[in-house]
mmCIF file of C-alpha atoms in Angstrom:
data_model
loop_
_atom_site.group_PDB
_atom_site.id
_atom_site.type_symbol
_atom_site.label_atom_id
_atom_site.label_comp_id
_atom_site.label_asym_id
_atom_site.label_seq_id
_atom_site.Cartn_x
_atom_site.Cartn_y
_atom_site.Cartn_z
ATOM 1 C CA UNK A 22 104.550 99.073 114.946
ATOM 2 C CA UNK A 23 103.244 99.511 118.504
ATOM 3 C CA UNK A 24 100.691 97.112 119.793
ATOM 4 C CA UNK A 25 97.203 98.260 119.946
ATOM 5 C CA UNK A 26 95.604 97.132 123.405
ATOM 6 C CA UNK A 27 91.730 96.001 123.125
ATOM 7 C CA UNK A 28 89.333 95.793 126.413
ATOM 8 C CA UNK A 29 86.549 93.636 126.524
ATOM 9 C CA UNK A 30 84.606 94.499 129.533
ATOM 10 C CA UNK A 31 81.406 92.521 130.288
ATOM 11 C CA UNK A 32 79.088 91.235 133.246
ATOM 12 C CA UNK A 33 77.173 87.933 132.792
ATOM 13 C CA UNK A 34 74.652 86.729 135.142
ATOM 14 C CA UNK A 35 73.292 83.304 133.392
ATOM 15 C CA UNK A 36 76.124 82.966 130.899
ATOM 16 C CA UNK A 37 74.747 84.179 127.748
ATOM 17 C CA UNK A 38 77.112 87.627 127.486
ATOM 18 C CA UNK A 39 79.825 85.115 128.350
ATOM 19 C CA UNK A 40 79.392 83.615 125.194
ATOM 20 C CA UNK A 41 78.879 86.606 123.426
ATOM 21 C CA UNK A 42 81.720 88.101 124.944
ATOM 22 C CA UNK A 43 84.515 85.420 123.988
ATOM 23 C CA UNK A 44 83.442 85.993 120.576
ATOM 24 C CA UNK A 45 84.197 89.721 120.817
ATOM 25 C CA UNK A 46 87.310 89.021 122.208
ATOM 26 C CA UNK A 47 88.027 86.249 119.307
ATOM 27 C CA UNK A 48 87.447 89.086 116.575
ATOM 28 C CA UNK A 49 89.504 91.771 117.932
ATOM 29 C CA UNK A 50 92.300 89.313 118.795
ATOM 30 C CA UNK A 51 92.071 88.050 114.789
ATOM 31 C CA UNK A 52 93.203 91.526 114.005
ATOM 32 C CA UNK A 53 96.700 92.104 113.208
ATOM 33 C CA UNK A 54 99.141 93.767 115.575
ATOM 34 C CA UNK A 55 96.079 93.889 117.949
ATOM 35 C CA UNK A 56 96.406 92.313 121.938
ATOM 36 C CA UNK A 57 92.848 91.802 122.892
ATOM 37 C CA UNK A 58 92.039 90.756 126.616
ATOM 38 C CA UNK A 59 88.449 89.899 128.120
ATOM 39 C CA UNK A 60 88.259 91.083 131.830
ATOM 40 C CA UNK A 61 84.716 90.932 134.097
ATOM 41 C CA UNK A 62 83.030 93.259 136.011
ATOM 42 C CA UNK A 63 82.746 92.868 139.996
ATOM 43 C CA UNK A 64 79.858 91.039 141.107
ATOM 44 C CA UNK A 65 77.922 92.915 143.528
ATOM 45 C CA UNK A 66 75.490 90.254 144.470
ATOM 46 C CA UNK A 67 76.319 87.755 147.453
ATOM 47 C CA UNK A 68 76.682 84.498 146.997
ATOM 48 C CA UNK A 69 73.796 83.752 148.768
ATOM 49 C CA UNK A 70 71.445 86.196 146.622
ATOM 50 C CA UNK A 71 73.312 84.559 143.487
ATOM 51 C CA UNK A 72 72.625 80.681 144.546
ATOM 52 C CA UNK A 73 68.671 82.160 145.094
ATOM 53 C CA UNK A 74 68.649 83.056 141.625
ATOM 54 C CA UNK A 75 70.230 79.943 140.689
ATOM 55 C CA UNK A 76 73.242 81.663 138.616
ATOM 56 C CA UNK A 77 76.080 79.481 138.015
ATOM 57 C CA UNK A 78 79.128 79.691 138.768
ATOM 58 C CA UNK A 79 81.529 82.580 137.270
ATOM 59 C CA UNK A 80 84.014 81.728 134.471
ATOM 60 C CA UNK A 81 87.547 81.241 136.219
ATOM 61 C CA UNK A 82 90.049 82.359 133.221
ATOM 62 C CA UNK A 83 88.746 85.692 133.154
ATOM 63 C CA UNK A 84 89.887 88.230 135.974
ATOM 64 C CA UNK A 85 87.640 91.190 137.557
ATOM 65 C CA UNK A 86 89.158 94.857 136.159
ATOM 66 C CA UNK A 87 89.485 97.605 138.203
ATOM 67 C CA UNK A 88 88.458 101.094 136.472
ATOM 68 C CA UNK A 89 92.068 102.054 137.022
ATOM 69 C CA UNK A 90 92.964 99.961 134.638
ATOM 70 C CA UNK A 91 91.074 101.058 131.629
ATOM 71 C CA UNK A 92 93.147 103.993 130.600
ATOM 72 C CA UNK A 93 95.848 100.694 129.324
ATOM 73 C CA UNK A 94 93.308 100.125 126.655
ATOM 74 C CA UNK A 95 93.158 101.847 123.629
ATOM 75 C CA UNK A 96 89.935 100.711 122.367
ATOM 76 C CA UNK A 97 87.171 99.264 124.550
ATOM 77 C CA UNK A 98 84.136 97.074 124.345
ATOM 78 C CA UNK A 99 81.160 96.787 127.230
ATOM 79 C CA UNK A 100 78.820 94.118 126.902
ATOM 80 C CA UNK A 101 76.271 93.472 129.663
ATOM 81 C CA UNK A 102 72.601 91.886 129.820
ATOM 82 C CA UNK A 103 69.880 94.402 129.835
ATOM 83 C CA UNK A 104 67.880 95.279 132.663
ATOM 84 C CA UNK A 105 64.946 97.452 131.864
ATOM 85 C CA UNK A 106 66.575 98.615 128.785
ATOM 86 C CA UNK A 107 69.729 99.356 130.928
ATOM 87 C CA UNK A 108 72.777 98.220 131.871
ATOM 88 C CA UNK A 109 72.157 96.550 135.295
ATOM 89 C CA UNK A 110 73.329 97.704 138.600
ATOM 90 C CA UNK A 111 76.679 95.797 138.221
ATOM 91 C CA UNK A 112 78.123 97.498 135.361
ATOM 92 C CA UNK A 113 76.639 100.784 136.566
ATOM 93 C CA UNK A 114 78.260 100.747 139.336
ATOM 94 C CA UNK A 115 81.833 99.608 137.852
ATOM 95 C CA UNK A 116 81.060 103.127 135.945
ATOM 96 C CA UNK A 117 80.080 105.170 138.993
ATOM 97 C CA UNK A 118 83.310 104.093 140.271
ATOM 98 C CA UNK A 119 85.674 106.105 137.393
ATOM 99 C CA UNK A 120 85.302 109.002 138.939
ATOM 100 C CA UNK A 121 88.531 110.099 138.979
ATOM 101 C CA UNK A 122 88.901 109.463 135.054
ATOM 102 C CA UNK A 123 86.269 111.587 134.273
ATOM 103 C CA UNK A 124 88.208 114.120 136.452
ATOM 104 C CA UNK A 125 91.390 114.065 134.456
ATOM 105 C CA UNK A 126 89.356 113.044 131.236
ATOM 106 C CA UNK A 127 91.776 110.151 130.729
ATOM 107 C CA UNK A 128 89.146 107.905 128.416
ATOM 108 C CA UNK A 129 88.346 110.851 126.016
ATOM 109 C CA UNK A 130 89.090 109.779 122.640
ATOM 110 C CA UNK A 131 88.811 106.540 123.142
ATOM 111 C CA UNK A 132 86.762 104.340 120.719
ATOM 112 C CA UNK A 133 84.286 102.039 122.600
ATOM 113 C CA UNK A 134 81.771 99.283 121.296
ATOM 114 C CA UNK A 135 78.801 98.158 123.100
ATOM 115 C CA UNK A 136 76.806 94.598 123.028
ATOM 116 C CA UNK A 137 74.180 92.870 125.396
ATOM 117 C CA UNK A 138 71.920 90.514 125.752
ATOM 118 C CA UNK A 139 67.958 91.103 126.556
ATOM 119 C CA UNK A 140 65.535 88.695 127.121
ATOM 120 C CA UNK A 141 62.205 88.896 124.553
ATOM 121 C CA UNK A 142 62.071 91.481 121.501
ATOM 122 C CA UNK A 143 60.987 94.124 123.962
ATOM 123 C CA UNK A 144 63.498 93.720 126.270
ATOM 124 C CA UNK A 145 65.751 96.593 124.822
ATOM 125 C CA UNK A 146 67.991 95.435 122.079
ATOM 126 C CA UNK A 147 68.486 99.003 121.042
ATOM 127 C CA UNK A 148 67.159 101.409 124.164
ATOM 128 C CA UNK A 149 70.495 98.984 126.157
ATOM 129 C CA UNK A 150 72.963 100.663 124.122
ATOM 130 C CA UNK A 151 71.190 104.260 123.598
ATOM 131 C CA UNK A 152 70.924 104.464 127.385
ATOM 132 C CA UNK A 153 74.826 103.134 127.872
ATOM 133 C CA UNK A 154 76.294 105.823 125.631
ATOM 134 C CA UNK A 155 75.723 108.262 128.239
ATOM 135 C CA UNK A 156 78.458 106.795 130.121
ATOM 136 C CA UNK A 157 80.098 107.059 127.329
ATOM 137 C CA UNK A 158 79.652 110.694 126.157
ATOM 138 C CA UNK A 159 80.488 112.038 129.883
ATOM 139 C CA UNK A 160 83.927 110.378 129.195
ATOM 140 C CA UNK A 161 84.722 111.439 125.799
ATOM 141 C CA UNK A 162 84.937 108.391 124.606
ATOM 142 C CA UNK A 163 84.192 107.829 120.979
ATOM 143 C CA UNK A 164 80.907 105.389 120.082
ATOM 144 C CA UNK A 165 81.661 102.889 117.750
ATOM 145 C CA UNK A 166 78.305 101.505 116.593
ATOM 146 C CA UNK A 167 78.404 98.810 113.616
ATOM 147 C CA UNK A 168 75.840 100.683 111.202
ATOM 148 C CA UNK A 169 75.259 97.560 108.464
ATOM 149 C CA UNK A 170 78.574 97.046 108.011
ATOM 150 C CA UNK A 171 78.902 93.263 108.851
ATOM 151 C CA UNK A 172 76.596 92.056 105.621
ATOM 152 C CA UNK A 173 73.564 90.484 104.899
ATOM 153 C CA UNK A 174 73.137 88.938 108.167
ATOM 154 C CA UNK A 175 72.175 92.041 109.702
ATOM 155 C CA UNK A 176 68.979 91.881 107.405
ATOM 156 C CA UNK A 177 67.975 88.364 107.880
ATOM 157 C CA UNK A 178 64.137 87.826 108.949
ATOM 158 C CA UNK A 179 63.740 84.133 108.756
ATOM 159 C CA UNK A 180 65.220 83.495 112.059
ATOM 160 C CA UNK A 181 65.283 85.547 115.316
ATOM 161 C CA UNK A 182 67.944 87.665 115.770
ATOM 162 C CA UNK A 183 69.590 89.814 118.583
ATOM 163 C CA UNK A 184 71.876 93.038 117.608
ATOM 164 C CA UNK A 185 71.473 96.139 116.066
ATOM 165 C CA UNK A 186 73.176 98.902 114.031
ATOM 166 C CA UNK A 187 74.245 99.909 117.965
ATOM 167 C CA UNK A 188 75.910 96.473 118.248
ATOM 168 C CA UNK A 189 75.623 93.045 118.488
ATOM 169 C CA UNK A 190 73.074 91.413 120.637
ATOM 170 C CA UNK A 191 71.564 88.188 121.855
ATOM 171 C CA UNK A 192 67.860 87.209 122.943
ATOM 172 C CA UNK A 193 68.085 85.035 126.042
ATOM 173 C CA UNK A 194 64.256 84.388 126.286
ATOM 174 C CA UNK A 195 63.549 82.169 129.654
ATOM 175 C CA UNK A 196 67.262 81.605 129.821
ATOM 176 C CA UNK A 197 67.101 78.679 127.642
ATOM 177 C CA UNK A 198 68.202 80.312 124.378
ATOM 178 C CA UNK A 199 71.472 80.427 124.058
ATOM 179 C CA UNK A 200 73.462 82.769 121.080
ATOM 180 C CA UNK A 201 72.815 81.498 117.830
ATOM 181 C CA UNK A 202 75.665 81.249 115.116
ATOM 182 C CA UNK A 203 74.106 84.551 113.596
ATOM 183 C CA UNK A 204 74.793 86.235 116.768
ATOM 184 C CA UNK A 205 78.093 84.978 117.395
ATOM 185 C CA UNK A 206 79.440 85.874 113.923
ATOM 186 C CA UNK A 207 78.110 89.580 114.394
ATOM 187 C CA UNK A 208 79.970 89.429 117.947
ATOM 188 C CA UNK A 209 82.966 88.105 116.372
ATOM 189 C CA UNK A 210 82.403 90.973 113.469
ATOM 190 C CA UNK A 211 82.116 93.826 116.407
ATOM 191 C CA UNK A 212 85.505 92.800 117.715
ATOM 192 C CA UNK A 213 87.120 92.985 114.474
ATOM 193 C CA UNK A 214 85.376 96.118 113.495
ATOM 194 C CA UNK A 215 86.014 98.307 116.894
ATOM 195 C CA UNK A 216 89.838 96.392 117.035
ATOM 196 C CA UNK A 217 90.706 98.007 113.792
ATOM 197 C CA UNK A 218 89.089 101.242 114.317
ATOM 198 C CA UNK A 219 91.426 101.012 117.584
ATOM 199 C CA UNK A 220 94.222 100.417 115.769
ATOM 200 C CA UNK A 221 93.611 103.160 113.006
ATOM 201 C CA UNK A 222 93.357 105.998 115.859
ATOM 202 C CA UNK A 223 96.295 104.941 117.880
ATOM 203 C CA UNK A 224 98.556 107.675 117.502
#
């Protein structure tokens, strides 16, 4: 049986997509006959704006992708932190820059996932992936939301909670917060989920 190639794609400014994305990648490498890989987006910030805002340092075992190299995947997963409700400027323009796939089309068909983090309850944890599937429609690529698939976690109220039926989700608050177990173990079900999906469409 051939190998089913997995993408997760994220940026992280503070860390807390970091987390979440590891734990993506964790759940759609626990699939069977499944090769998952985690690759960053380009920072487009200097280092100088990035010591102003007092991020730290970027993980060094994960290596920046170039949009060329997305058509390898056949399933892919985007997770960024929200700004505005939106994908920030980094990821956007990662996107702007496959161009010439959405010339030839070569994404179409492609299932894709999509998780974030925001910072307070307002901060987008559903309008972040509503407003990201455009990039994904204009590709033909194939959204992959979770629905309530992943169990009774998805209806918990005692504790706060990032995600949605879009996809899993962290809050970040003042920075402070990091993912909670809850979150992770949705992350690590969104891998698994979109992985096998991935699997189940490669022809």
């Amino acid at each position: 049986m051939a190998t089913t190639k997995v993408y997760v794609l994220y940026y992280s400014l503070y860390g807390h997509v970091d987390t979440m994305a590891r734990e993506v990648h964790r759940g759609a490498a626990s699939v069977e006959g499944v090769e998952a890989t985690l690759w960053r987006v380009p920072e487009t910030l200097s280092d100088a704006i990035l010591q102003k805002m007092k991020a730290p340092p970027k993980a060094n075992d994960v290596e920046d992708i170039r949009p060329e190299q997305l058509v390898e995947a056949d399933g892919l997963i985007f997770g960024f932190p929200s700004r505005f409700g939106m994908m920030p400027s980094q990821f956007k323009a990662f996107f702007d820059a496959t161009h010439d796939l959405w010339a030839s089309q070569s994404l179409a068909g492609k299932p894709a996932g999509i998780f974030w983090s925001t910072g307070f309850h307002g901060g987008g944890q559903e309008l972040s992936a509503l407003t990201a599937i455009t990039q994904l429609a204009h590709h033909g690529m194939i959204f992959v939301p979770l629905g309530y698939t992943s169990g009774s976690g998805m209806f918990e109220m005692e504790e706060v909670k990032g995600g949605s039926s879009y996809g899993a989700g962290t809050f970040a608050a003042d920075g402070s917060r990091q993912p909670t177990q809850l979150e992770l173990q949705q992350a690590f079900y969104q891998g698994k989920y979109v992985a096998q999906i991935a699997k189940r469409l490669k022809i």
